[in-house]
Coordinates of C-alpha atoms in Angstrom, one line a residue:
X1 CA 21.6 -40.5 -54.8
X2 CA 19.1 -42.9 -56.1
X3 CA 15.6 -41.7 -55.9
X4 CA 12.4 -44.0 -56.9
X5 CA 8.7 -41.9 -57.1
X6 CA 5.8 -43.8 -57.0
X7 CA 2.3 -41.9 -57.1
X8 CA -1.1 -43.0 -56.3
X9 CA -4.8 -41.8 -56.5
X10 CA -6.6 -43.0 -53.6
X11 CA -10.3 -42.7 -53.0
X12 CA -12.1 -43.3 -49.8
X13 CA -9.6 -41.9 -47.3
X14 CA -7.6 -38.8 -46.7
X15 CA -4.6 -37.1 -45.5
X16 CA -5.5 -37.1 -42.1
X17 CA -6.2 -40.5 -41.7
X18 CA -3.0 -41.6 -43.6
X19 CA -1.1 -39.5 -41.6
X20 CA -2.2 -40.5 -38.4
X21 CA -1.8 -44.0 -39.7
X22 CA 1.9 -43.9 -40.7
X23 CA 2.8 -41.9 -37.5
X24 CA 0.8 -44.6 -35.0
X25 CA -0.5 -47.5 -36.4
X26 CA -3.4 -49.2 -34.7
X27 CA -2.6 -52.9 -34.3
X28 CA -6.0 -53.9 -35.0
X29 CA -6.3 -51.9 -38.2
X30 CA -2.4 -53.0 -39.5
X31 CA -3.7 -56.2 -39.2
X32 CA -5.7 -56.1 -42.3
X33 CA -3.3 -54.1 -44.2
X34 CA -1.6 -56.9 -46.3
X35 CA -1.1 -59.3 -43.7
X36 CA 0.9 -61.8 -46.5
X37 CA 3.6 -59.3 -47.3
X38 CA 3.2 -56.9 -44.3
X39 CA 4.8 -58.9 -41.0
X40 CA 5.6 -55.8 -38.6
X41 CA 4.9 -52.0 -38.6
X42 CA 5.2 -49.8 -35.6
X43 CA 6.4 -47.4 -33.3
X44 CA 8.7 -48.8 -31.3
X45 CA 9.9 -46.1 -28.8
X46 CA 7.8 -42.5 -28.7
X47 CA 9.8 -39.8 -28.4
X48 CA 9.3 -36.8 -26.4
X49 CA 8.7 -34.4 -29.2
X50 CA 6.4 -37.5 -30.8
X51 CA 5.8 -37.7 -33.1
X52 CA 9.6 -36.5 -34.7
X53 CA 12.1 -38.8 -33.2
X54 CA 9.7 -41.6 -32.9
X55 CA 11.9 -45.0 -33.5
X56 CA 9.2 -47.2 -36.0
X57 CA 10.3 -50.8 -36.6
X58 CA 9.0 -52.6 -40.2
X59 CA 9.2 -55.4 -41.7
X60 CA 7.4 -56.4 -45.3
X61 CA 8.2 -58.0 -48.4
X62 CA 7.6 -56.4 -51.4
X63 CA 8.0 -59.4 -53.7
X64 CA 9.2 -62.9 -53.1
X65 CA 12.7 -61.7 -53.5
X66 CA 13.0 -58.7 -51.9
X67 CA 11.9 -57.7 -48.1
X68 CA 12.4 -54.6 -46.6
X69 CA 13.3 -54.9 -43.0
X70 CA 14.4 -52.0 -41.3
X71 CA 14.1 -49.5 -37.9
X72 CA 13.7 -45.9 -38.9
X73 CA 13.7 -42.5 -37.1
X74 CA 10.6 -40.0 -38.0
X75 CA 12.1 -37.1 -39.1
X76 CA 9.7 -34.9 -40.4
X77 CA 5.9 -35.0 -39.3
X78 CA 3.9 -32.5 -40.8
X79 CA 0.5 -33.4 -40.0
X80 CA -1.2 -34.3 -41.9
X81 CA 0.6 -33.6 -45.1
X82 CA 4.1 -35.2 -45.2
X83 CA 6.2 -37.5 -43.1
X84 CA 9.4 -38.7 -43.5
X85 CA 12.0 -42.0 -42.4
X86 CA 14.8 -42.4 -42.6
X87 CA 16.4 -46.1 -42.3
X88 CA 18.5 -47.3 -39.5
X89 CA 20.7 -50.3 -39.6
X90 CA 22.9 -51.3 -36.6
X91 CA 21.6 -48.4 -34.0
X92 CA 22.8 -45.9 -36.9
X93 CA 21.0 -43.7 -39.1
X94 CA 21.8 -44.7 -42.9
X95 CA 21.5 -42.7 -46.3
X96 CA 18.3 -44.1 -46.6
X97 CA 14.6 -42.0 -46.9
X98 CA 10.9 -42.7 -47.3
X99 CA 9.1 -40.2 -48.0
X100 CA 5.1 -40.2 -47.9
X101 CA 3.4 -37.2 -49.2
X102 CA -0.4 -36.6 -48.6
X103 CA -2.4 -34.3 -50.7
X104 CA -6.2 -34.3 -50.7
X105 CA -8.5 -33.8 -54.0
X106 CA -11.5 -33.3 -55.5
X107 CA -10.9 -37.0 -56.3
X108 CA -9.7 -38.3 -53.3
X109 CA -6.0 -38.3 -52.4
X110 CA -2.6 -38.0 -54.0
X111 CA -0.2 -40.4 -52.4
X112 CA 3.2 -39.9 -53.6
X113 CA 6.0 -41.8 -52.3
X114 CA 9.5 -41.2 -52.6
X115 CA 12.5 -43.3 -51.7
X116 CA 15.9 -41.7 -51.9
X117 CA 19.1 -44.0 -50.7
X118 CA 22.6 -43.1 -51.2
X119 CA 24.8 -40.0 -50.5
X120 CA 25.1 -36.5 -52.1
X121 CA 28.6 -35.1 -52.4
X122 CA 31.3 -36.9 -52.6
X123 CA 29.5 -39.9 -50.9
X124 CA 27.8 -40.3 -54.5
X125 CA 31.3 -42.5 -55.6
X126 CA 28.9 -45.4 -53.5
X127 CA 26.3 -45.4 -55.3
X128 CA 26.8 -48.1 -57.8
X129 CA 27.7 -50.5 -54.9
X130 CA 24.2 -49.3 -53.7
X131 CA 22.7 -49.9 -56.8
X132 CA 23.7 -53.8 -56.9
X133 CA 21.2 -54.4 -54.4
X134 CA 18.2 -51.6 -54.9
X135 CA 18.3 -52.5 -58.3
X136 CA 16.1 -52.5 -61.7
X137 CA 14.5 -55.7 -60.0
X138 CA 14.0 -54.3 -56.6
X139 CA 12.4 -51.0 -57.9
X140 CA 9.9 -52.8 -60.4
X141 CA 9.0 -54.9 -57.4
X142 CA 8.7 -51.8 -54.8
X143 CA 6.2 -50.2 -57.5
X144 CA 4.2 -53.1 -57.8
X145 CA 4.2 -53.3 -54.5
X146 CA 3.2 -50.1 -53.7
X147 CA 0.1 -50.1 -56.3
X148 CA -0.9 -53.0 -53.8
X149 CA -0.1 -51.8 -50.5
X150 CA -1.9 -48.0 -50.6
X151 CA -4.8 -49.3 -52.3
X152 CA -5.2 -52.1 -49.9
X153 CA -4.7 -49.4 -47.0
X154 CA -7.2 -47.0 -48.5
X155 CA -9.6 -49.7 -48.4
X156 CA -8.8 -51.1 -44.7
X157 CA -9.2 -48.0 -43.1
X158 CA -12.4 -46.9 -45.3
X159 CA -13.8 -50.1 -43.1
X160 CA -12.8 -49.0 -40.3
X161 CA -13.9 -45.1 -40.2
X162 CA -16.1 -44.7 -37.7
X163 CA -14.6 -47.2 -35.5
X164 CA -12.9 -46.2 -32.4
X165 CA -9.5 -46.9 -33.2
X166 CA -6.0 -44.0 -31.6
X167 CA -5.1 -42.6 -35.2

């Protein structure tokens, strides 16, 4: 399995509203959420024990080179600490995970994010197949990318606190 852990210190926002961001995005506030890298993000069909189950569609590019295009099934909601996603590709769930940890400080909040592809058991023999596409390129890129993307979302929806918005 490959795993990638990015962490971030936010200020300005906290686990609640990040949670109730990632598990229903308001259109109006996603809009403003790095609209040159960020094309689509959201849920796509509610399930009826929403929010786990929910089927999210994105779509972004973390660099020129690589975009991240994807459905994914929430499989772990634990408001408003923790969710989890895990890719699908082809109407079937694949060994792919993102995993978006909320933890609020005296500071602000600790954002770590975790993505885990590949297989654990024997599946592991796939791995270096995997790793010729998520590579040493595609990883620099992803943490760039996510330096830019939470502190950009931090910011968007400290502008829109106090605005009626469902999240």
């Amino acid at each position: 399995m490959i795993t990638c852990i990015m962490k971030s210190n936010l200020s300005g926002v906290n686990a609640e509203q990040l949670y109730g961001f990632m598990i229903n995005p308001p259109p109006e506030v996603y809009a403003h959420w790095l609209p040159d890298e960020h094309h689509e993000f959201h849920v796509v069909k509610h399930s009826k024990t929403t929010p786990v189950g929910d089927l999210i569609y994105f779509d972004q590019h973390i660099s020129p080179k690589h975009r991240l295009k994807f459905y994914a099934v929430t499989k772990i909601a634990n408001k408003p600490n923790r969710v989890v996603f895990q890719m699908r590709k082809l109407g079937l769930n694949i060994p792919g995970y993102l995993e978006l940890d909320f933890n609020d400080t005296s500071d602000g909040l600790l954002l770590t994010e975790t993505l885990r592809i590949g297989f654990n058991g024997f599946g592991k023999i796939l791995d270096p197949f995997i790793k010729i596409v998520y590579n040493k390129s595609f990883f620099e890129a992803l943490n760039a990318h996510h330096k830019r993307e939470w502190a950009n979302l931090a910011e968007v929806l400290s502008k829109f606190k106090g605005e009626e918005y469902a999240i």
